[in-house]
């Protein structure tokens, strides 16, 4: 774990247990260079404790890069609560987590993420002020989806020469809080949707409400489309899966879509334009960071509107340097963080 912390330049890793509630949690603080570390709280099952810690560390690094490139005065962190199928009192578990977050004295501020809801954040808020996206301050997911939608238009412009999504075939992997809201916007813009989710009910809803074509989740990667939009959980693009893609571009909300940067080079070599995850999906962080600072919707909307131009800038830079947009985004973020 220390080697991973060193290679990712992670500042600290905090482990918490609370036997009465069954809580097992990890908080990774990647950087506080630009401000307090902010990051979502995941509540998911993990194969083992090491996987939970690795996930938190990698995601926290992505949050630092995301905040830096979005021009937010925040650092990056991430919380992972290991999901246990036998938890009796979910509210007590999240309140216990809140007590632990409070011990970090504002160095880490948490928010909704995969597997958690605004109600869970309300429970955390019983024990600490260092939490956002409570029911009072709102769910960031619609804002993340708005940013990804605008980013897909910018990606389409850069790769296909038009930002008109009418008739564009978009494969959405994962119809959760962000994926479904994104699918709604794509549908409204006239895009043709190909969708998959591990939850058949969500797919059924998209078929009924958005005229989407259902695709088996193991087949979506290799389905011909214009844009592949990963909106599920975890790294979907590795050395093998990237060879199955039959799309012009990858642009979606999921964090940590690539297993390694070499995968970004493979995409580049295959002529597939990659919209770096932490650039295109910054809408959720922009929302939680700015609401936590007491900013209004006008400031948030103005900040969100910068996502497509930032992506376009990354694409132009990448094209000029004949490098993957993922490498360019990393270089720009690290320049902001480390000079
Ligand atoms: P969510 O848990 O609400 O939804 C994820 C969905 O993906 C679920 O319906 C799940 O069944 C599905 N899924 C998981 N793996 C899949 C697979 N292999 N194939 C098909 N479907 C799969 O999560 P969310 O809040 O919508 O977030 C989605 C992604 O976007 C996550 O990676 C998250 O970290 C990232 N993200 C979320 C936000 C936000 O504000 N919620 C902001 C930025 C980034």
JSON list of N, CA and C in Angstrom, two decimals, residues 237-290:
[
{"chain": "A", "resi": 237, "resn": "UNK", "atom": "N", "xyz": [-11.86, -0.16, -19.09]},
{"chain": "A", "resi": 237, "resn": "UNK", "atom": "CA", "xyz": [-10.99, -0.24, -20.25]},
{"chain": "A", "resi": 237, "resn": "UNK", "atom": "C", "xyz": [-9.60, -0.73, -19.84]},
{"chain": "A", "resi": 238, "resn": "UNK", "atom": "N", "xyz": [-9.29, -1.94, -20.29]},
{"chain": "A", "resi": 238, "resn": "UNK", "atom": "CA", "xyz": [-7.96, -2.52, -20.07]},
{"chain": "A", "resi": 238, "resn": "UNK", "atom": "C", "xyz": [-7.39, -2.94, -21.41]},
{"chain": "A", "resi": 239, "resn": "UNK", "atom": "N", "xyz": [-6.21, -3.52, -21.39]},
{"chain": "A", "resi": 239, "resn": "UNK", "atom": "CA", "xyz": [-5.53, -3.89, -22.63]},
{"chain": "A", "resi": 239, "resn": "UNK", "atom": "C", "xyz": [-6.37, -4.76, -23.55]},
{"chain": "A", "resi": 240, "resn": "UNK", "atom": "N", "xyz": [-7.21, -5.60, -22.97]},
{"chain": "A", "resi": 240, "resn": "UNK", "atom": "CA", "xyz": [-8.02, -6.50, -23.79]},
{"chain": "A", "resi": 240, "resn": "UNK", "atom": "C", "xyz": [-9.33, -5.83, -24.22]},
{"chain": "A", "resi": 241, "resn": "UNK", "atom": "N", "xyz": [-10.05, -5.27, -23.23]},
{"chain": "A", "resi": 241, "resn": "UNK", "atom": "CA", "xyz": [-11.39, -4.74, -23.55]},
{"chain": "A", "resi": 241, "resn": "UNK", "atom": "C", "xyz": [-11.31, -3.60, -24.56]},
{"chain": "A", "resi": 242, "resn": "UNK", "atom": "N", "xyz": [-10.22, -2.86, -24.53]},
{"chain": "A", "resi": 242, "resn": "UNK", "atom": "CA", "xyz": [-10.11, -1.72, -25.44]},
{"chain": "A", "resi": 242, "resn": "UNK", "atom": "C", "xyz": [-10.08, -2.18, -26.90]},
{"chain": "A", "resi": 243, "resn": "UNK", "atom": "N", "xyz": [-9.61, -3.39, -27.14]},
{"chain": "A", "resi": 243, "resn": "UNK", "atom": "CA", "xyz": [-9.55, -3.91, -28.50]},
{"chain": "A", "resi": 243, "resn": "UNK", "atom": "C", "xyz": [-10.93, -4.30, -29.02]},
{"chain": "A", "resi": 244, "resn": "UNK", "atom": "N", "xyz": [-11.89, -4.45, -28.10]},
{"chain": "A", "resi": 244, "resn": "UNK", "atom": "CA", "xyz": [-13.25, -4.84, -28.53]},
{"chain": "A", "resi": 244, "resn": "UNK", "atom": "C", "xyz": [-14.07, -3.64, -28.98]},
{"chain": "A", "resi": 245, "resn": "UNK", "atom": "N", "xyz": [-13.65, -2.45, -28.57]},
{"chain": "A", "resi": 245, "resn": "UNK", "atom": "CA", "xyz": [-14.48, -1.26, -28.85]},
{"chain": "A", "resi": 245, "resn": "UNK", "atom": "C", "xyz": [-14.65, -1.05, -30.35]},
{"chain": "A", "resi": 246, "resn": "UNK", "atom": "N", "xyz": [-15.88, -0.64, -30.72]},
{"chain": "A", "resi": 246, "resn": "UNK", "atom": "CA", "xyz": [-16.15, -0.31, -32.12]},
{"chain": "A", "resi": 246, "resn": "UNK", "atom": "C", "xyz": [-16.87, 1.05, -32.13]},
{"chain": "A", "resi": 247, "resn": "UNK", "atom": "N", "xyz": [-16.16, 2.06, -31.63]},
{"chain": "A", "resi": 247, "resn": "UNK", "atom": "CA", "xyz": [-16.74, 3.39, -31.52]},
{"chain": "A", "resi": 247, "resn": "UNK", "atom": "C", "xyz": [-15.71, 4.43, -31.99]},
{"chain": "A", "resi": 248, "resn": "UNK", "atom": "N", "xyz": [-16.17, 5.67, -32.17]},
{"chain": "A", "resi": 248, "resn": "UNK", "atom": "CA", "xyz": [-15.26, 6.75, -32.56]},
{"chain": "A", "resi": 248, "resn": "UNK", "atom": "C", "xyz": [-14.68, 7.45, -31.34]},
{"chain": "A", "resi": 249, "resn": "UNK", "atom": "N", "xyz": [-15.42, 7.40, -30.22]},
{"chain": "A", "resi": 249, "resn": "UNK", "atom": "CA", "xyz": [-14.96, 8.11, -29.02]},
{"chain": "A", "resi": 249, "resn": "UNK", "atom": "C", "xyz": [-15.50, 7.46, -27.77]},
{"chain": "A", "resi": 250, "resn": "UNK", "atom": "N", "xyz": [-14.77, 7.68, -26.66]},
{"chain": "A", "resi": 250, "resn": "UNK", "atom": "CA", "xyz": [-15.22, 7.22, -25.33]},
{"chain": "A", "resi": 250, "resn": "UNK", "atom": "C", "xyz": [-15.42, 8.48, -24.48]},
{"chain": "A", "resi": 251, "resn": "UNK", "atom": "N", "xyz": [-16.63, 8.65, -23.97]},
{"chain": "A", "resi": 251, "resn": "UNK", "atom": "CA", "xyz": [-16.92, 9.84, -23.15]},
{"chain": "A", "resi": 251, "resn": "UNK", "atom": "C", "xyz": [-18.04, 9.50, -22.19]},
{"chain": "A", "resi": 252, "resn": "UNK", "atom": "N", "xyz": [-17.71, 9.34, -20.92]},
{"chain": "A", "resi": 252, "resn": "UNK", "atom": "CA", "xyz": [-18.74, 8.96, -19.95]},
{"chain": "A", "resi": 252, "resn": "UNK", "atom": "C", "xyz": [-18.40, 9.44, -18.56]},
{"chain": "A", "resi": 253, "resn": "UNK", "atom": "N", "xyz": [-19.29, 9.15, -17.62]},
{"chain": "A", "resi": 253, "resn": "UNK", "atom": "CA", "xyz": [-19.15, 9.69, -16.27]},
{"chain": "A", "resi": 253, "resn": "UNK", "atom": "C", "xyz": [-18.27, 8.88, -15.33]},
{"chain": "A", "resi": 254, "resn": "UNK", "atom": "N", "xyz": [-18.06, 7.60, -15.61]},
{"chain": "A", "resi": 254, "resn": "UNK", "atom": "CA", "xyz": [-17.39, 6.73, -14.63]},
{"chain": "A", "resi": 254, "resn": "UNK", "atom": "C", "xyz": [-16.02, 7.27, -14.25]},
{"chain": "A", "resi": 255, "resn": "UNK", "atom": "N", "xyz": [-15.69, 7.13, -12.97]},
{"chain": "A", "resi": 255, "resn": "UNK", "atom": "CA", "xyz": [-14.34, 7.50, -12.52]},
{"chain": "A", "resi": 255, "resn": "UNK", "atom": "C", "xyz": [-13.39, 6.35, -12.81]},
{"chain": "A", "resi": 256, "resn": "UNK", "atom": "N", "xyz": [-12.13, 6.67, -13.05]},
{"chain": "A", "resi": 256, "resn": "UNK", "atom": "CA", "xyz": [-11.09, 5.65, -13.27]},
{"chain": "A", "resi": 256, "resn": "UNK", "atom": "C", "xyz": [-11.47, 4.63, -14.33]},
{"chain": "A", "resi": 257, "resn": "UNK", "atom": "N", "xyz": [-11.76, 5.12, -15.51]},
{"chain": "A", "resi": 257, "resn": "UNK", "atom": "CA", "xyz": [-12.19, 4.23, -16.60]},
{"chain": "A", "resi": 257, "resn": "UNK", "atom": "C", "xyz": [-11.05, 3.37, -17.15]},
{"chain": "A", "resi": 258, "resn": "UNK", "atom": "N", "xyz": [-9.82, 3.91, -17.07]},
{"chain": "A", "resi": 258, "resn": "UNK", "atom": "CA", "xyz": [-8.67, 3.21, -17.65]},
{"chain": "A", "resi": 258, "resn": "UNK", "atom": "C", "xyz": [-7.89, 2.49, -16.56]},
{"chain": "A", "resi": 259, "resn": "UNK", "atom": "N", "xyz": [-7.45, 1.26, -16.84]},
{"chain": "A", "resi": 259, "resn": "UNK", "atom": "CA", "xyz": [-6.63, 0.57, -15.84]},
{"chain": "A", "resi": 259, "resn": "UNK", "atom": "C", "xyz": [-5.24, 1.20, -15.77]},
{"chain": "A", "resi": 260, "resn": "UNK", "atom": "N", "xyz": [-4.71, 1.60, -16.93]},
{"chain": "A", "resi": 260, "resn": "UNK", "atom": "CA", "xyz": [-3.38, 2.25, -16.97]},
{"chain": "A", "resi": 260, "resn": "UNK", "atom": "C", "xyz": [-3.37, 3.31, -18.07]},
{"chain": "A", "resi": 261, "resn": "UNK", "atom": "N", "xyz": [-2.37, 4.15, -18.06]},
{"chain": "A", "resi": 261, "resn": "UNK", "atom": "CA", "xyz": [-2.27, 5.16, -19.12]},
{"chain": "A", "resi": 261, "resn": "UNK", "atom": "C", "xyz": [-1.92, 4.55, -20.47]},
{"chain": "A", "resi": 262, "resn": "UNK", "atom": "N", "xyz": [-1.32, 3.35, -20.43]},
{"chain": "A", "resi": 262, "resn": "UNK", "atom": "CA", "xyz": [-1.02, 2.67, -21.70]},
{"chain": "A", "resi": 262, "resn": "UNK", "atom": "C", "xyz": [-2.30, 2.36, -22.47]},
{"chain": "A", "resi": 263, "resn": "UNK", "atom": "N", "xyz": [-3.39, 2.14, -21.73]},
{"chain": "A", "resi": 263, "resn": "UNK", "atom": "CA", "xyz": [-4.67, 1.88, -22.38]},
{"chain": "A", "resi": 263, "resn": "UNK", "atom": "C", "xyz": [-5.10, 3.13, -23.18]},
{"chain": "A", "resi": 264, "resn": "UNK", "atom": "N", "xyz": [-4.78, 4.31, -22.64]},
{"chain": "A", "resi": 264, "resn": "UNK", "atom": "CA", "xyz": [-5.10, 5.55, -23.36]},
{"chain": "A", "resi": 264, "resn": "UNK", "atom": "C", "xyz": [-4.32, 5.60, -24.67]},
{"chain": "A", "resi": 265, "resn": "UNK", "atom": "N", "xyz": [-3.08, 5.12, -24.64]},
{"chain": "A", "resi": 265, "resn": "UNK", "atom": "CA", "xyz": [-2.27, 5.10, -25.88]},
{"chain": "A", "resi": 265, "resn": "UNK", "atom": "C", "xyz": [-2.88, 4.14, -26.89]},
{"chain": "A", "resi": 266, "resn": "UNK", "atom": "N", "xyz": [-3.38, 3.01, -26.37]},
{"chain": "A", "resi": 266, "resn": "UNK", "atom": "CA", "xyz": [-4.02, 2.04, -27.28]},
{"chain": "A", "resi": 266, "resn": "UNK", "atom": "C", "xyz": [-5.25, 2.67, -27.96]},
{"chain": "A", "resi": 267, "resn": "UNK", "atom": "N", "xyz": [-6.02, 3.43, -27.17]},
{"chain": "A", "resi": 267, "resn": "UNK", "atom": "CA", "xyz": [-7.19, 4.10, -27.74]},
{"chain": "A", "resi": 267, "resn": "UNK", "atom": "C", "xyz": [-6.75, 5.07, -28.84]},
{"chain": "A", "resi": 268, "resn": "UNK", "atom": "N", "xyz": [-5.72, 5.81, -28.52]},
{"chain": "A", "resi": 268, "resn": "UNK", "atom": "CA", "xyz": [-5.17, 6.79, -29.47]},
{"chain": "A", "resi": 268, "resn": "UNK", "atom": "C", "xyz": [-4.74, 6.09, -30.76]},
{"chain": "A", "resi": 269, "resn": "UNK", "atom": "N", "xyz": [-4.02, 4.97, -30.61]},
{"chain": "A", "resi": 269, "resn": "UNK", "atom": "CA", "xyz": [-3.54, 4.24, -31.79]},
{"chain": "A", "resi": 269, "resn": "UNK", "atom": "C", "xyz": [-4.68, 3.68, -32.62]},
{"chain": "A", "resi": 270, "resn": "UNK", "atom": "N", "xyz": [-5.80, 3.42, -31.95]},
{"chain": "A", "resi": 270, "resn": "UNK", "atom": "CA", "xyz": [-6.96, 2.88, -32.68]},
{"chain": "A", "resi": 270, "resn": "UNK", "atom": "C", "xyz": [-7.84, 4.01, -33.24]},
{"chain": "A", "resi": 271, "resn": "UNK", "atom": "N", "xyz": [-7.44, 5.26, -33.04]},
{"chain": "A", "resi": 271, "resn": "UNK", "atom": "CA", "xyz": [-8.21, 6.39, -33.57]},
{"chain": "A", "resi": 271, "resn": "UNK", "atom": "C", "xyz": [-9.48, 6.67, -32.78]},
{"chain": "A", "resi": 272, "resn": "UNK", "atom": "N", "xyz": [-9.51, 6.19, -31.52]},
{"chain": "A", "resi": 272, "resn": "UNK", "atom": "CA", "xyz": [-10.68, 6.43, -30.67]},
{"chain": "A", "resi": 272, "resn": "UNK", "atom": "C", "xyz": [-10.35, 7.60, -29.75]},
{"chain": "A", "resi": 273, "resn": "UNK", "atom": "N", "xyz": [-11.14, 8.67, -29.85]},
{"chain": "A", "resi": 273, "resn": "UNK", "atom": "CA", "xyz": [-10.87, 9.85, -29.01]},
{"chain": "A", "resi": 273, "resn": "UNK", "atom": "C", "xyz": [-11.36, 9.59, -27.59]},
{"chain": "A", "resi": 274, "resn": "UNK", "atom": "N", "xyz": [-10.50, 9.84, -26.62]},
{"chain": "A", "resi": 274, "resn": "UNK", "atom": "CA", "xyz": [-10.85, 9.60, -25.22]},
{"chain": "A", "resi": 274, "resn": "UNK", "atom": "C", "xyz": [-11.05, 10.92, -24.48]},
{"chain": "A", "resi": 275, "resn": "UNK", "atom": "N", "xyz": [-12.24, 11.08, -23.90]},
{"chain": "A", "resi": 275, "resn": "UNK", "atom": "CA", "xyz": [-12.50, 12.27, -23.05]},
{"chain": "A", "resi": 275, "resn": "UNK", "atom": "C", "xyz": [-12.09, 11.90, -21.63]},
{"chain": "A", "resi": 276, "resn": "UNK", "atom": "N", "xyz": [-10.99, 12.47, -21.12]},
{"chain": "A", "resi": 276, "resn": "UNK", "atom": "CA", "xyz": [-10.50, 12.07, -19.78]},
{"chain": "A", "resi": 276, "resn": "UNK", "atom": "C", "xyz": [-11.61, 12.17, -18.73]},
{"chain": "A", "resi": 277, "resn": "UNK", "atom": "N", "xyz": [-11.78, 11.08, -17.96]},
{"chain": "A", "resi": 277, "resn": "UNK", "atom": "CA", "xyz": [-12.91, 10.99, -17.01]},
{"chain": "A", "resi": 277, "resn": "UNK", "atom": "C", "xyz": [-12.96, 12.16, -16.05]},
{"chain": "A", "resi": 278, "resn": "UNK", "atom": "N", "xyz": [-11.81, 12.54, -15.49]},
{"chain": "A", "resi": 278, "resn": "UNK", "atom": "CA", "xyz": [-11.89, 13.58, -14.47]},
{"chain": "A", "resi": 278, "resn": "UNK", "atom": "C", "xyz": [-12.06, 14.98, -15.05]},
{"chain": "A", "resi": 279, "resn": "UNK", "atom": "N", "xyz": [-12.03, 15.09, -16.38]},
{"chain": "A", "resi": 279, "resn": "UNK", "atom": "CA", "xyz": [-12.37, 16.39, -16.98]},
{"chain": "A", "resi": 279, "resn": "UNK", "atom": "C", "xyz": [-13.86, 16.42, -17.30]},
{"chain": "A", "resi": 280, "resn": "UNK", "atom": "N", "xyz": [-14.35, 15.37, -17.94]},
{"chain": "A", "resi": 280, "resn": "UNK", "atom": "CA", "xyz": [-15.74, 15.37, -18.40]},
{"chain": "A", "resi": 280, "resn": "UNK", "atom": "C", "xyz": [-16.74, 15.20, -17.25]},
{"chain": "A", "resi": 281, "resn": "UNK", "atom": "N", "xyz": [-16.33, 14.52, -16.16]},
{"chain": "A", "resi": 281, "resn": "UNK", "atom": "CA", "xyz": [-17.33, 14.24, -15.10]},
{"chain": "A", "resi": 281, "resn": "UNK", "atom": "C", "xyz": [-17.20, 15.19, -13.90]},
{"chain": "A", "resi": 282, "resn": "UNK", "atom": "N", "xyz": [-16.60, 16.36, -14.13]},
{"chain": "A", "resi": 282, "resn": "UNK", "atom": "CA", "xyz": [-16.36, 17.29, -13.01]},
{"chain": "A", "resi": 282, "resn": "UNK", "atom": "C", "xyz": [-17.63, 17.96, -12.48]},
{"chain": "A", "resi": 283, "resn": "UNK", "atom": "N", "xyz": [-18.74, 17.82, -13.19]},
{"chain": "A", "resi": 283, "resn": "UNK", "atom": "CA", "xyz": [-19.97, 18.54, -12.81]},
{"chain": "A", "resi": 283, "resn": "UNK", "atom": "C", "xyz": [-20.43, 18.25, -11.39]},
{"chain": "A", "resi": 284, "resn": "UNK", "atom": "N", "xyz": [-20.31, 16.99, -10.96]},
{"chain": "A", "resi": 284, "resn": "UNK", "atom": "CA", "xyz": [-20.75, 16.62, -9.61]},
{"chain": "A", "resi": 284, "resn": "UNK", "atom": "C", "xyz": [-19.89, 17.32, -8.56]},
{"chain": "A", "resi": 285, "resn": "UNK", "atom": "N", "xyz": [-18.58, 17.29, -8.77]},
{"chain": "A", "resi": 285, "resn": "UNK", "atom": "CA", "xyz": [-17.67, 17.93, -7.81]},
{"chain": "A", "resi": 285, "resn": "UNK", "atom": "C", "xyz": [-17.88, 19.45, -7.78]},
{"chain": "A", "resi": 286, "resn": "UNK", "atom": "N", "xyz": [-18.07, 20.02, -8.97]},
{"chain": "A", "resi": 286, "resn": "UNK", "atom": "CA", "xyz": [-18.32, 21.47, -9.04]},
{"chain": "A", "resi": 286, "resn": "UNK", "atom": "C", "xyz": [-19.54, 21.81, -8.19]},
{"chain": "A", "resi": 287, "resn": "UNK", "atom": "N", "xyz": [-20.58, 20.99, -8.34]},
{"chain": "A", "resi": 287, "resn": "UNK", "atom": "CA", "xyz": [-21.82, 21.26, -7.58]},
{"chain": "A", "resi": 287, "resn": "UNK", "atom": "C", "xyz": [-21.58, 21.16, -6.08]},
{"chain": "A", "resi": 288, "resn": "UNK", "atom": "N", "xyz": [-20.96, 20.05, -5.63]},
{"chain": "A", "resi": 288, "resn": "UNK", "atom": "CA", "xyz": [-20.83, 19.89, -4.17]},
{"chain": "A", "resi": 288, "resn": "UNK", "atom": "C", "xyz": [-19.83, 20.89, -3.58]},
{"chain": "A", "resi": 289, "resn": "UNK", "atom": "N", "xyz": [-18.76, 21.16, -4.32]},
{"chain": "A", "resi": 289, "resn": "UNK", "atom": "CA", "xyz": [-17.75, 22.09, -3.79]},
{"chain": "A", "resi": 289, "resn": "UNK", "atom": "C", "xyz": [-18.34, 23.49, -3.65]},
{"chain": "A", "resi": 290, "resn": "UNK", "atom": "N", "xyz": [-19.07, 23.92, -4.67]},
{"chain": "A", "resi": 290, "resn": "UNK", "atom": "CA", "xyz": [-19.58, 25.29, -4.64]},
{"chain": "A", "resi": 290, "resn": "UNK", "atom": "C", "xyz": [-20.78, 25.43, -3.70]}
]
